[in-house]
Coordinates of C-alpha atoms in Angstrom, one line a residue:
X1 CA 16.4 32.5 8.9
X2 CA 13.6 34.3 7.1
X3 CA 11.8 32.2 4.5
X4 CA 9.9 32.8 1.3
X5 CA 6.5 31.9 2.7
X6 CA 4.1 33.5 5.0
X7 CA 2.7 31.3 7.8
X8 CA -0.8 32.3 6.7
X9 CA -0.4 31.4 3.0
X10 CA -3.5 29.6 1.7
X11 CA -4.6 28.4 5.1
X12 CA -7.0 31.2 6.1
X13 CA -9.8 31.4 3.6
X14 CA -11.2 34.8 2.6
X15 CA -14.9 35.5 2.8
X16 CA -16.5 32.3 1.6
X17 CA -19.3 34.2 0.0
X18 CA -16.8 35.8 -2.4
X19 CA -14.3 33.1 -3.2
X20 CA -13.6 34.2 -6.7
X21 CA -14.4 30.7 -8.1
X22 CA -17.3 28.3 -8.3
X23 CA -16.8 25.4 -5.9
X24 CA -19.3 23.2 -7.7
X25 CA -17.3 23.6 -11.0
X26 CA -14.1 22.6 -9.2
X27 CA -15.7 19.6 -7.4
X28 CA -17.0 18.4 -10.8
X29 CA -13.6 18.8 -12.4
X30 CA -11.9 17.0 -9.6
X31 CA -14.3 14.0 -9.9
X32 CA -13.9 13.8 -13.6
X33 CA -10.1 13.9 -13.4
X34 CA -10.2 11.2 -10.7
X35 CA -12.4 9.0 -12.7
X36 CA -10.1 9.2 -15.7
X37 CA -7.3 7.7 -13.6
X38 CA -8.9 5.0 -11.4
X39 CA -8.0 1.4 -12.3
X40 CA -10.2 -1.4 -10.9
X41 CA -7.2 -3.5 -9.8
X42 CA -6.0 -0.7 -7.4
X43 CA -2.6 -1.5 -5.9
X44 CA -2.2 -4.7 -7.8
X45 CA -1.4 -2.8 -10.9
X46 CA 2.2 -2.8 -9.6
X47 CA 4.5 -5.7 -9.2
X48 CA 7.4 -6.4 -6.8
X49 CA 11.0 -6.1 -7.9
X50 CA 11.5 -9.8 -7.2
X51 CA 11.9 -13.0 -9.2
X52 CA 12.6 -12.2 -12.8
X53 CA 12.8 -8.5 -11.9
X54 CA 15.0 -9.1 -8.9
X55 CA 17.9 -7.3 -10.5
X56 CA 16.1 -4.0 -9.8
X57 CA 16.7 -4.7 -6.1
X58 CA 20.4 -5.3 -6.4
X59 CA 22.9 -3.0 -4.8
X60 CA 24.8 -0.9 -7.3
X61 CA 26.8 0.9 -4.7
X62 CA 28.8 -1.9 -3.1
X63 CA 30.9 -4.8 -4.3
X64 CA 29.5 -8.3 -4.0
X65 CA 29.2 -9.3 -0.3
X66 CA 32.6 -10.7 0.8
X67 CA 32.4 -14.2 2.2
X68 CA 32.3 -14.4 6.0
X69 CA 31.7 -17.1 8.5
X70 CA 28.1 -17.3 9.7
X71 CA 27.5 -15.7 13.1
X72 CA 26.2 -18.0 15.9
X73 CA 26.8 -15.5 18.7
X74 CA 24.6 -13.7 21.2
X75 CA 23.9 -9.9 21.5
X76 CA 21.6 -8.0 23.8
X77 CA 19.7 -6.1 21.0
X78 CA 19.4 -6.8 17.3
X79 CA 18.1 -3.8 15.3
X80 CA 16.8 -4.7 11.9
X81 CA 17.4 -1.8 9.4
X82 CA 20.2 0.7 9.2
X83 CA 18.2 3.8 8.1
X84 CA 17.3 6.6 10.4
X85 CA 14.9 4.4 12.4
X86 CA 17.5 1.8 13.1
X87 CA 20.2 4.4 13.8
X88 CA 17.9 6.3 16.2
X89 CA 17.1 3.0 18.0
X90 CA 20.8 2.2 18.3
X91 CA 21.7 5.7 19.5
X92 CA 18.9 5.9 22.1
X93 CA 19.7 2.4 23.3
X94 CA 23.3 3.3 23.6
X95 CA 22.4 6.4 25.6
X96 CA 20.3 4.2 27.8
X97 CA 23.4 2.1 28.7
X98 CA 23.1 -0.8 26.3
X99 CA 26.5 -1.9 25.1
X100 CA 25.7 -5.0 22.9
X101 CA 23.8 -3.7 19.9
X102 CA 23.9 -5.3 16.4
X103 CA 22.3 -3.5 13.5
X104 CA 21.6 -5.8 10.5
X105 CA 21.2 -4.0 7.2
X106 CA 20.7 -5.4 3.7
X107 CA 22.6 -2.4 2.1
X108 CA 26.4 -1.9 2.2
X109 CA 26.3 0.8 4.8
X110 CA 24.1 2.9 7.0
X111 CA 21.6 5.3 5.4
X112 CA 18.4 3.3 4.5
X113 CA 16.4 5.4 2.0
X114 CA 19.4 7.7 1.6
X115 CA 21.7 4.8 0.9
X116 CA 19.6 3.4 -1.9
X117 CA 18.2 6.6 -3.4
X118 CA 21.0 8.6 -5.0
X119 CA 19.3 9.8 -8.1
X120 CA 20.3 13.2 -9.6
X121 CA 18.8 16.2 -7.8
X122 CA 17.9 14.2 -4.6
X123 CA 17.2 16.4 -1.6
X124 CA 15.1 16.1 1.5
X125 CA 11.8 18.0 1.2
X126 CA 11.5 18.6 5.0
X127 CA 13.8 21.3 6.3
X128 CA 17.2 19.6 7.0
X129 CA 17.6 21.3 10.4
X130 CA 14.6 19.3 11.7
X131 CA 14.8 16.3 9.3
X132 CA 18.3 15.1 10.0
X133 CA 18.3 13.6 13.5
X134 CA 20.8 13.9 16.3
X135 CA 22.4 17.0 14.9
X136 CA 23.4 18.4 18.3
X137 CA 24.7 15.0 19.5
X138 CA 26.8 14.6 16.3
X139 CA 27.8 18.3 16.4
X140 CA 26.7 19.2 12.9
X141 CA 24.6 21.9 11.2
X142 CA 23.5 21.0 7.6
X143 CA 24.9 23.2 4.8
X144 CA 21.5 23.8 3.1
X145 CA 18.0 24.4 4.3
X146 CA 17.0 21.3 2.2
X147 CA 20.1 19.1 2.3
X148 CA 21.2 17.0 -0.8
X149 CA 21.1 13.3 -0.5
X150 CA 24.8 12.8 -0.2
X151 CA 25.0 15.1 2.8
X152 CA 22.2 13.2 4.5
X153 CA 23.8 9.9 3.8
X154 CA 27.1 11.1 5.2
X155 CA 25.2 12.3 8.3
X156 CA 23.8 8.8 8.7
X157 CA 27.3 7.4 8.7
X158 CA 28.3 10.0 11.2
X159 CA 25.6 8.8 13.6
X160 CA 26.9 5.3 13.2
X161 CA 30.4 6.4 14.2
X162 CA 29.3 8.7 17.0
X163 CA 27.3 6.0 18.7
X164 CA 29.8 3.1 17.9
X165 CA 27.2 1.3 15.9
X166 CA 29.6 0.1 13.3
X167 CA 31.3 -2.1 15.9
X168 CA 28.9 -5.0 15.7
X169 CA 26.9 -4.1 12.6
X170 CA 26.5 -6.6 9.7
X171 CA 25.8 -5.2 6.2
X172 CA 24.8 -6.9 3.0
X173 CA 22.7 -9.2 5.2
X174 CA 18.9 -9.7 5.2
X175 CA 17.0 -11.2 8.1
X176 CA 15.0 -14.2 7.0
X177 CA 13.1 -15.2 10.2
X178 CA 12.6 -14.4 13.9
X179 CA 11.6 -17.1 16.3
X180 CA 11.1 -16.7 20.1
X181 CA 12.9 -19.3 22.3
X182 CA 10.7 -19.5 25.4
X183 CA 13.2 -21.5 27.5
X184 CA 16.0 -19.0 26.9
X185 CA 13.8 -15.9 26.8
X186 CA 15.5 -14.7 23.6
X187 CA 15.0 -14.4 19.9
X188 CA 16.7 -16.7 17.3
X189 CA 17.5 -14.4 14.3
X190 CA 18.4 -16.1 11.0
X191 CA 19.7 -14.4 7.9
X192 CA 20.5 -15.1 4.2
X193 CA 24.2 -15.3 5.2
X194 CA 23.6 -18.4 7.3
X195 CA 23.6 -16.5 10.6
X196 CA 21.8 -18.0 13.6
X197 CA 22.4 -15.3 16.2
X198 CA 20.5 -14.8 19.4
X199 CA 19.2 -11.6 20.9
X200 CA 17.4 -10.7 24.1
X201 CA 15.6 -7.8 22.3
X202 CA 14.7 -7.2 18.7
X203 CA 13.8 -3.8 17.2
X204 CA 12.5 -3.8 13.7
X205 CA 13.1 -0.6 11.8
X206 CA 13.1 -1.8 8.2
X207 CA 11.0 1.2 7.0
X208 CA 8.0 1.6 4.9
X209 CA 9.7 2.8 1.8
X210 CA 12.2 0.0 1.4
X211 CA 10.6 -2.2 -1.3
X212 CA 10.7 -0.8 -4.8
X213 CA 7.7 -1.5 -7.0
X214 CA 7.4 -1.7 -10.8
X215 CA 4.3 -1.1 -12.9
X216 CA 2.6 -4.2 -14.2
X217 CA 2.8 -3.0 -17.9
X218 CA 2.3 -5.6 -20.6
X219 CA 5.6 -6.4 -22.3
X220 CA 7.8 -4.8 -19.7
X221 CA 10.1 -7.9 -19.8
X222 CA 10.5 -7.6 -23.6
X223 CA 12.3 -4.3 -23.8
X224 CA 15.7 -4.6 -25.4
X225 CA 17.1 -1.3 -24.2
X226 CA 18.4 -0.3 -20.8
X227 CA 16.2 -0.1 -17.7
X228 CA 16.5 0.7 -14.0
X229 CA 14.5 2.0 -11.0
X230 CA 15.3 5.4 -9.6
X231 CA 16.2 3.9 -6.2
X232 CA 19.0 2.0 -8.0
X233 CA 20.2 4.8 -10.3
X234 CA 22.7 3.5 -12.9
X235 CA 25.4 6.1 -13.1
X236 CA 27.5 3.7 -15.1
X237 CA 24.9 4.1 -17.9
X238 CA 24.0 7.8 -17.4
X239 CA 27.3 9.2 -16.3
X240 CA 27.4 12.1 -13.7
X241 CA 26.4 11.9 -10.1
X242 CA 23.6 13.2 -7.8
X243 CA 24.6 16.7 -8.8
X244 CA 23.8 16.1 -12.5
X245 CA 26.1 16.1 -15.6
X246 CA 24.5 12.9 -17.0
X247 CA 26.8 13.2 -20.0
X248 CA 26.4 9.6 -21.2
X249 CA 22.8 10.4 -22.1
X250 CA 23.7 13.0 -24.7
X251 CA 22.8 10.5 -27.5
X252 CA 20.1 8.7 -25.7
X253 CA 16.3 8.9 -25.9
X254 CA 15.1 8.4 -22.3
X255 CA 11.7 7.5 -20.9
X256 CA 10.8 8.3 -17.3
X257 CA 7.7 6.6 -16.1
X258 CA 6.2 8.3 -13.0
X259 CA 5.8 11.9 -11.9
X260 CA 5.9 11.7 -8.1
X261 CA 8.4 13.3 -5.7
X262 CA 11.4 11.6 -7.2
X263 CA 10.6 12.8 -10.8
X264 CA 10.2 16.3 -9.5
X265 CA 13.9 16.2 -8.6
X266 CA 15.5 14.2 -11.4
X267 CA 13.5 15.5 -14.4
X268 CA 15.5 18.8 -14.6
X269 CA 18.8 16.9 -14.8
X270 CA 17.4 14.3 -17.3
X271 CA 16.0 17.1 -19.4
X272 CA 19.2 19.0 -19.5
X273 CA 21.4 16.1 -20.5
X274 CA 19.4 13.5 -22.5
X275 CA 19.1 13.7 -26.3
X276 CA 15.4 13.6 -25.7
X277 CA 13.4 13.0 -22.6
X278 CA 9.8 11.6 -22.6
X279 CA 8.0 12.0 -19.2
X280 CA 5.1 9.6 -18.9
X281 CA 2.6 11.1 -16.5
X282 CA -0.7 9.6 -15.2
X283 CA -1.3 12.2 -12.6
X284 CA 0.6 15.5 -12.2
X285 CA 2.1 16.4 -8.8
X286 CA 1.3 19.7 -7.1
X287 CA 4.6 21.7 -7.4
X288 CA 5.1 24.7 -5.1
X289 CA 8.1 27.0 -4.5
X290 CA 11.1 25.3 -3.0
X291 CA 13.3 28.3 -2.1
X292 CA 16.4 26.3 -1.1
X293 CA 19.4 28.3 0.2
X294 CA 22.7 27.8 2.0
X295 CA 22.7 27.9 5.7
X296 CA 23.6 31.3 7.1
X297 CA 26.8 30.8 9.2
X298 CA 25.8 33.6 11.6
X299 CA 22.5 31.9 12.3
X300 CA 24.3 28.6 12.8
X301 CA 26.7 30.2 15.2
X302 CA 23.8 31.7 17.2
X303 CA 22.1 28.3 18.0
X304 CA 21.9 27.5 21.7
X305 CA 21.6 24.0 23.2
X306 CA 18.3 22.3 22.6
X307 CA 17.7 24.3 19.4
X308 CA 16.9 21.3 17.3
X309 CA 14.2 19.9 19.6
X310 CA 12.6 23.3 20.0
X311 CA 12.6 23.7 16.2
X312 CA 11.2 20.2 15.6
X313 CA 8.5 20.7 18.2
X314 CA 7.6 24.1 16.7
X315 CA 7.2 22.5 13.2
X316 CA 5.2 19.5 14.5
X317 CA 2.8 21.8 16.5
X318 CA 2.2 24.0 13.4
X319 CA 1.6 21.3 10.9
X320 CA -0.9 19.5 13.2
X321 CA -3.0 22.5 13.8
X322 CA -1.4 23.9 17.0
X323 CA -0.7 27.5 17.8
X324 CA 2.8 28.9 18.2
X325 CA 4.1 32.4 18.8
X326 CA 6.6 32.1 15.9
X327 CA 6.9 29.9 12.8
X328 CA 10.6 28.9 13.1
X329 CA 10.7 26.9 9.8
X330 CA 8.5 29.1 7.7
X331 CA 8.2 27.1 4.5
X332 CA 5.6 25.4 2.2
X333 CA 4.7 22.8 4.8
X334 CA 4.0 25.3 7.6
X335 CA 2.1 27.6 5.3
X336 CA -0.2 24.8 4.3
X337 CA -0.5 23.3 7.8
X338 CA -4.3 23.5 8.0
X339 CA -4.8 21.5 4.8
X340 CA -2.5 18.7 6.1
X341 CA -5.0 17.6 8.7
X342 CA -7.0 15.9 5.9
X343 CA -4.2 13.4 6.0
X344 CA -2.9 13.5 9.5
X345 CA -5.7 14.8 11.8
X346 CA -5.1 16.0 15.3
X347 CA -7.3 16.8 18.3
X348 CA -7.7 20.3 16.8
X349 CA -9.3 18.7 13.8
X350 CA -12.6 18.4 15.8
X351 CA -12.7 21.9 17.2
X352 CA -15.3 23.2 14.7
X353 CA -18.7 21.6 14.0
X354 CA -18.2 19.1 11.1
X355 CA -20.1 20.9 8.4
X356 CA -18.4 24.3 9.2
X357 CA -15.0 22.6 9.4
X358 CA -15.3 20.8 6.1
X359 CA -16.5 23.9 4.3
X360 CA -13.7 26.0 5.7
X361 CA -11.1 23.3 4.8
X362 CA -12.4 22.9 1.3
X363 CA -12.5 26.6 0.5
X364 CA -8.9 27.0 1.8
X365 CA -7.9 23.9 -0.3
X366 CA -9.5 25.3 -3.5
X367 CA -7.6 28.6 -3.0
X368 CA -4.3 26.8 -2.4
X369 CA -4.7 24.6 -5.5
X370 CA -5.7 27.5 -7.6
X371 CA -2.4 29.1 -6.6
X372 CA -0.6 25.9 -7.6
X373 CA -2.3 25.8 -11.0
X374 CA -1.6 29.5 -11.6
X375 CA 2.0 28.8 -11.0
X376 CA 2.0 26.3 -13.8
X377 CA 0.6 28.9 -16.2
X378 CA 3.2 31.4 -15.1
X379 CA 6.1 29.1 -15.7
X380 CA 5.2 26.8 -18.6
X381 CA 5.0 28.6 -22.0
X382 CA 3.0 26.0 -24.0
X383 CA -0.7 26.2 -23.0
X384 CA -1.4 22.6 -23.8
X385 CA 1.5 21.3 -21.8
X386 CA 0.7 23.7 -18.9
X387 CA -2.9 22.3 -18.8
X388 CA -1.6 18.7 -18.6
X389 CA 0.7 19.7 -15.7
X390 CA -2.1 21.1 -13.6
X391 CA -3.2 19.0 -10.6
X392 CA -7.0 18.8 -10.3
X393 CA -7.5 17.3 -6.8
X394 CA -7.4 18.3 -3.2
X395 CA -4.1 19.4 -1.7
X396 CA -3.5 16.3 0.5
X397 CA -4.7 13.7 -2.0
X398 CA -1.0 13.3 -3.0
X399 CA 2.2 14.2 -1.2
X400 CA 2.9 17.9 -2.0
X401 CA 6.2 18.6 -3.8
X402 CA 8.4 21.6 -4.1
X403 CA 10.7 22.6 -6.9
X404 CA 12.1 25.7 -8.6
X405 CA 13.1 24.0 -11.8
X406 CA 10.8 21.0 -12.6
X407 CA 8.0 22.9 -14.4
X408 CA 10.4 25.1 -16.4
X409 CA 12.0 21.9 -17.8
X410 CA 8.9 21.4 -20.0
X411 CA 9.8 24.5 -21.9
X412 CA 12.7 22.7 -23.5
X413 CA 12.1 21.5 -27.1
X414 CA 13.9 18.2 -26.2
X415 CA 11.5 17.3 -23.4
X416 CA 8.0 15.8 -24.2
X417 CA 5.3 15.3 -21.6
X418 CA 3.1 12.3 -22.4
X419 CA -0.2 12.2 -20.6
X420 CA -1.5 8.7 -19.9
X421 CA -4.6 9.5 -17.9
X422 CA -7.1 8.3 -20.5
X423 CA -5.3 5.0 -21.0
X424 CA -4.9 4.6 -17.2
X425 CA -1.1 4.6 -17.6
X426 CA 1.3 3.3 -20.2
X427 CA -0.5 0.6 -22.2
X428 CA 2.4 -1.6 -23.1
X429 CA 6.1 -1.8 -23.8
X430 CA 7.7 -3.3 -26.9
X431 CA 11.2 -4.3 -27.6
X432 CA 12.1 -0.7 -28.5
X433 CA 9.2 1.6 -27.4
X434 CA 6.8 2.7 -24.8
X435 CA 3.2 2.7 -26.2
X436 CA 0.4 5.1 -25.2
X437 CA -2.7 5.1 -27.4
X438 CA -1.8 5.0 -31.1
X439 CA 1.8 6.3 -30.5
X440 CA 4.9 4.2 -29.9
X441 CA 7.7 6.3 -28.4
X442 CA 11.0 4.7 -29.4
X443 CA 13.5 5.0 -26.6
X444 CA 16.9 3.7 -25.6
X445 CA 16.4 3.7 -21.9
X446 CA 13.4 3.4 -19.5
X447 CA 13.7 4.7 -16.0
X448 CA 11.0 3.6 -13.5
X449 CA 10.1 6.4 -11.0
X450 CA 7.3 4.3 -9.7
X451 CA 8.0 4.4 -6.0
X452 CA 7.7 1.9 -3.2
X453 CA 5.3 -0.4 -1.5
X454 CA 4.1 2.1 1.1
X455 CA 3.0 1.2 4.7
X456 CA 4.1 -2.4 4.5
X457 CA 7.2 -3.7 6.2
X458 CA 8.6 -7.2 5.9
X459 CA 6.9 -8.1 9.2
X460 CA 3.4 -6.8 8.3
X461 CA 3.6 -8.4 4.8
X462 CA 4.8 -11.7 6.0
X463 CA 8.0 -11.6 3.9
X464 CA 9.9 -11.7 7.3
X465 CA 8.3 -14.5 9.2
X466 CA 7.9 -13.9 12.9
X467 CA 7.0 -16.7 15.4
X468 CA 6.3 -15.8 19.0
X469 CA 5.4 -17.8 22.1
X470 CA 4.1 -21.3 21.2
X471 CA 5.3 -20.9 17.6
X472 CA 2.4 -18.6 16.7
X473 CA 3.0 -16.6 13.6
X474 CA 2.5 -12.8 13.9
X475 CA 0.5 -12.8 10.7
X476 CA -1.9 -15.5 12.2
X477 CA -2.2 -13.5 15.4
X478 CA -3.2 -10.5 13.3
X479 CA -5.6 -12.2 11.1
X480 CA -8.5 -9.9 12.2
X481 CA -6.3 -6.8 12.1
X482 CA -3.2 -5.5 13.9
X483 CA -3.1 -5.8 17.7
X484 CA -0.5 -3.8 19.6
X485 CA 0.0 -1.6 22.6
X486 CA 0.9 1.9 21.3
X487 CA 2.0 0.4 18.0
X488 CA 5.3 -1.0 19.5
X489 CA 4.7 -4.5 20.9
X490 CA 2.1 -7.3 20.7
X491 CA 1.1 -9.9 23.3
X492 CA 2.9 -13.2 23.0
X493 CA 5.7 -11.7 21.0
X494 CA 8.0 -10.8 23.9
X495 CA 10.9 -8.3 23.6
X496 CA 9.9 -7.4 20.0
X497 CA 9.6 -3.7 19.3
X498 CA 8.3 -2.4 16.0
X499 CA 9.1 1.2 14.8
X500 CA 6.8 2.6 12.1
X501 CA 3.3 4.2 11.6
X502 CA 1.1 1.3 12.7
X503 CA -1.4 2.1 15.6
X504 CA 0.5 5.2 16.7
X505 CA 0.7 8.7 15.2
X506 CA 2.5 9.8 12.1
X507 CA 3.6 13.2 10.8
X508 CA 5.1 14.7 7.6
X509 CA 8.5 14.8 9.3
X510 CA 8.6 11.1 10.0
X511 CA 12.1 11.1 11.3
X512 CA 10.9 13.2 14.3
X513 CA 8.3 10.5 14.9
X514 CA 10.9 7.8 14.7
X515 CA 13.1 9.6 17.3
X516 CA 10.1 9.7 19.7
X517 CA 9.5 6.0 19.1
X518 CA 13.2 5.1 19.5
X519 CA 13.4 7.1 22.8
X520 CA 10.3 5.2 24.1
X521 CA 11.7 1.8 23.2
X522 CA 15.0 2.7 24.8
X523 CA 13.3 3.8 28.1
X524 CA 11.2 0.6 28.2
X525 CA 14.3 -1.5 27.6
X526 CA 16.2 0.4 30.3
X527 CA 13.5 -0.1 32.8
X528 CA 13.3 -3.8 32.0
X529 CA 17.1 -4.1 32.6
X530 CA 16.9 -2.1 35.8
X531 CA 14.1 -4.2 37.2
X532 CA 15.5 -7.5 35.9
X533 CA 12.2 -8.2 34.2
X534 CA 12.0 -11.6 32.5
X535 CA 10.8 -9.9 29.3
X536 CA 8.6 -7.1 27.8
X537 CA 5.2 -8.4 26.8
X538 CA 2.0 -6.2 26.9
X539 CA -0.9 -7.5 29.0
X540 CA -3.7 -8.7 26.7
X541 CA -6.1 -6.3 28.4
X542 CA -3.8 -3.4 27.8
X543 CA -3.4 -4.4 24.2
X544 CA -7.1 -4.8 23.7
X545 CA -7.8 -1.4 25.3
X546 CA -5.3 0.3 22.9
X547 CA -6.9 -1.3 19.9
X548 CA -10.2 0.0 21.1
X549 CA -8.7 3.5 21.5
X550 CA -7.4 3.4 17.9
X551 CA -10.8 2.4 16.7
X552 CA -12.5 5.1 18.8
X553 CA -10.2 8.0 17.9
X554 CA -9.5 7.1 14.3
X555 CA -10.5 10.0 12.0
X556 CA -12.9 9.0 9.3
X557 CA -11.1 10.1 6.1
X558 CA -12.8 7.6 3.8
X559 CA -15.1 10.1 2.1
X560 CA -12.2 12.5 1.5
X561 CA -9.9 9.9 0.2
X562 CA -12.6 8.3 -2.0
X563 CA -12.9 11.6 -3.8
X564 CA -9.1 11.9 -4.4
X565 CA -7.2 11.1 -7.5
X566 CA -5.6 7.6 -7.1
X567 CA -2.2 7.4 -5.4
X568 CA -0.5 5.7 -2.5
X569 CA -2.3 7.9 0.1
X570 CA -5.7 6.3 -0.8
X571 CA -4.5 2.9 -1.9
X572 CA -4.7 3.8 -5.6
X573 CA -8.3 5.0 -5.4
X574 CA -9.5 2.2 -3.1
X575 CA -9.2 3.8 0.3
X576 CA -9.3 1.5 3.3
X577 CA -12.4 1.7 5.5
X578 CA -10.5 1.8 8.7
X579 CA -7.6 3.9 9.9
X580 CA -4.9 2.4 12.1
X581 CA -3.6 5.8 13.3
X582 CA -4.1 7.5 16.6
X583 CA -6.7 10.1 15.8
X584 CA -5.6 12.8 18.2
X585 CA -2.3 13.3 16.3
X586 CA 1.4 13.0 17.1
X587 CA 1.7 15.8 19.6
X588 CA -1.0 14.2 21.8
X589 CA 0.4 10.8 21.2
X590 CA 4.0 11.7 22.3
X591 CA 2.6 13.4 25.4
X592 CA 0.6 10.2 26.1
X593 CA 3.7 8.1 25.9
X594 CA 5.6 10.4 28.3
X595 CA 2.8 10.3 30.8
X596 CA 2.5 6.5 30.4
X597 CA 6.2 6.1 31.2
X598 CA 6.1 8.5 34.1
X599 CA 3.0 7.2 35.8
X600 CA 3.5 3.5 36.1
X601 CA 2.5 2.4 32.6
X602 CA 5.4 0.0 32.3
X603 CA 3.8 -2.3 34.7
X604 CA 1.5 -3.2 31.7
X605 CA 4.5 -4.6 29.7
X606 CA 7.2 -5.8 32.2
X607 CA 6.9 -9.4 33.1
X608 CA 8.9 -11.0 35.9
X609 CA 9.1 -14.7 36.9
X610 CA 6.4 -14.5 39.6
X611 CA 4.0 -12.7 37.3
X612 CA 4.6 -14.7 34.1
X613 CA 1.5 -14.7 32.0
X614 CA 2.2 -18.1 30.5

C-alpha cells in the first residue's frame, strides 16, 4: 500500500554549510520558549483523580458492578490488567499450554486504554496492521490504516474470545495487594471485591497510561458547570459518539484544557459542534500529515502467513536506525526514524563520533520542525493564531502527532485558541469561568485533556502493595532503584512477572514490545512447568549483573531533555539523571532474550527444591 511519505523525508540533512536557516537563532528561540513554560514544581503540578476527584475515574461504560460472592479459589496464573499487555500474556500463556488463567480487570471488559478512551475522533497513531496484535491468530485485517478506537476495542474483545480468556476473567475488580506464601509457593491475591484467590504465577500488565491526572489549578473544585476527563468521555452530556455529532453541545461554551495527542483528535469534533470552543494551550503539539485511508481489499487478500510479524519487524528496524530494503509501513514515523533515536536510542546511535552525530541529528531536526511550522502557516489563516500553534522545540521533545483536520479547526470563528505559556498554564478556575491573565472565559463545560501518569504502574508507585519472601515489600527492596533481571522479575519475588518499559527496551509501537515480553514470560513459565521447578526467581548475581548492564548501556539523554520544552517525556522539564532503559534498543534486546532462552539462560531463574536459595 503506497503511503504519502518518502522514507527519506526530513532524516537526511542537506549540506550543513547551506542549511537555509541560522541554527543559533533556532537554539535561542527553543530555549526562550522552554523557559516560558517550565514550572518549578515539575510533575507535582498535577493531581490524581482520587479522593474528592474520584468521580473522574468512575466507569461510564458499564452498569454498577453486580454483586457476586468473593472468590477464594486457586488458579495457575493471575494476569492483572485486561488491555493489550494482559491479553497478550493470556494468549501466549494459552499457546504455551496453560489452561487455568484468570485476567483481573478494573474496567467492565477487555480493552485497557481502548476500553476507557472513547473520545470523539479517537484512532491509533501507529499503523493498525502492526499496532493491533494477534491479527493472524484472530483472522482479522483492520479496515483502516489507522483504526478508530471502537474497531480496536472490538479486536481486544475478539482476542479474549479467541483464546478463551473470558472463561475465568473477573471485571469491575481492582487488585489491592499481592503477598507471597512461601509454604505453598503461591501468591495470595486480594481485591476490592473481597476476593482472596491464590495463584502460582502472577503477571502484572496494568499499563503505564492507566491513571488519569488532573491539573492542580486553583479553584478547580469550585466550578459549577459540567466537567469530565477525556478518558471518561461523557456522551450523555455531549451527545454523539466517537464518530462525532456532539449535538448536545450546540448551545454550550466548552473549554478544553490540554493540547496533546488526545486534543489533536477531539478538537475537530468539538469545534464543529460546540456553540463556542476555547482550547487552552500551554505548549503546541507538532502536527504532521496523517493520511488515513481504507484498507485496500486486494492488498489484504494478497497477504501471506507471517505477514504481520514481518511488517512489525520492518517498522521496528526502521524506527530504531536499522537498514531495510523496503519501508513497508511508509508513514510519518518511518520518515522521521532518525530523529526518534533522541528518545529511544539503539546500538546504531553510537555509530558516529559524538560531535558529528549530534550535529547531524540537530540539523535534520531543525529541517523537520521547520517543515512542521511551515505546515501551520499553510493551513491556519490568522497569522497570530498560526504563530501560537507553532512548536518551538526539538522533534522528540514531545510525542509527535498527526492530523489532517486539527489545525484547520482554528480557522473557525467559533473556536478560540488561548495560549497560557506566559502564565505557565491556566491560572485559576471560578464558579463559571477559566481564568488566564486578565481574562475570564465563561464556559458551561470544562473537559480535561491532561493525560495520564506516565511510566508508573500500581506496583512501582506502591498503590498496589507487593510483599515477597519474608514479607519484604517491593518498594522497600527497590529503595535504591529498581532491581530486575531483564525488567521482568526481581529476586525474592518468585513467580512474579512485570510487563512494561522498566529495565528493558521500549519502542513507539509499544504493543509490539508487549508481545515480545508476553512471549518471553510464556516461555519461561512453560519451562518451569516442564522441569517442575519450585518457582521462578532470578539469582541475585544475575539480577545485579543486569542492573549493571542497564547502567553501562543507558544512553545519556539528560542534556537533550533538559533543553526540551516541558512534558511527560522529560518529567515536566525536570529530566531524570539516570535512564532505566536498555541502551542498545529493542531489536538488540529482543535478540538478547531469544539467545538467553536458547542457550541455558533459564538456569538463572528456575529454582528447584535441591537448589532453593532460601
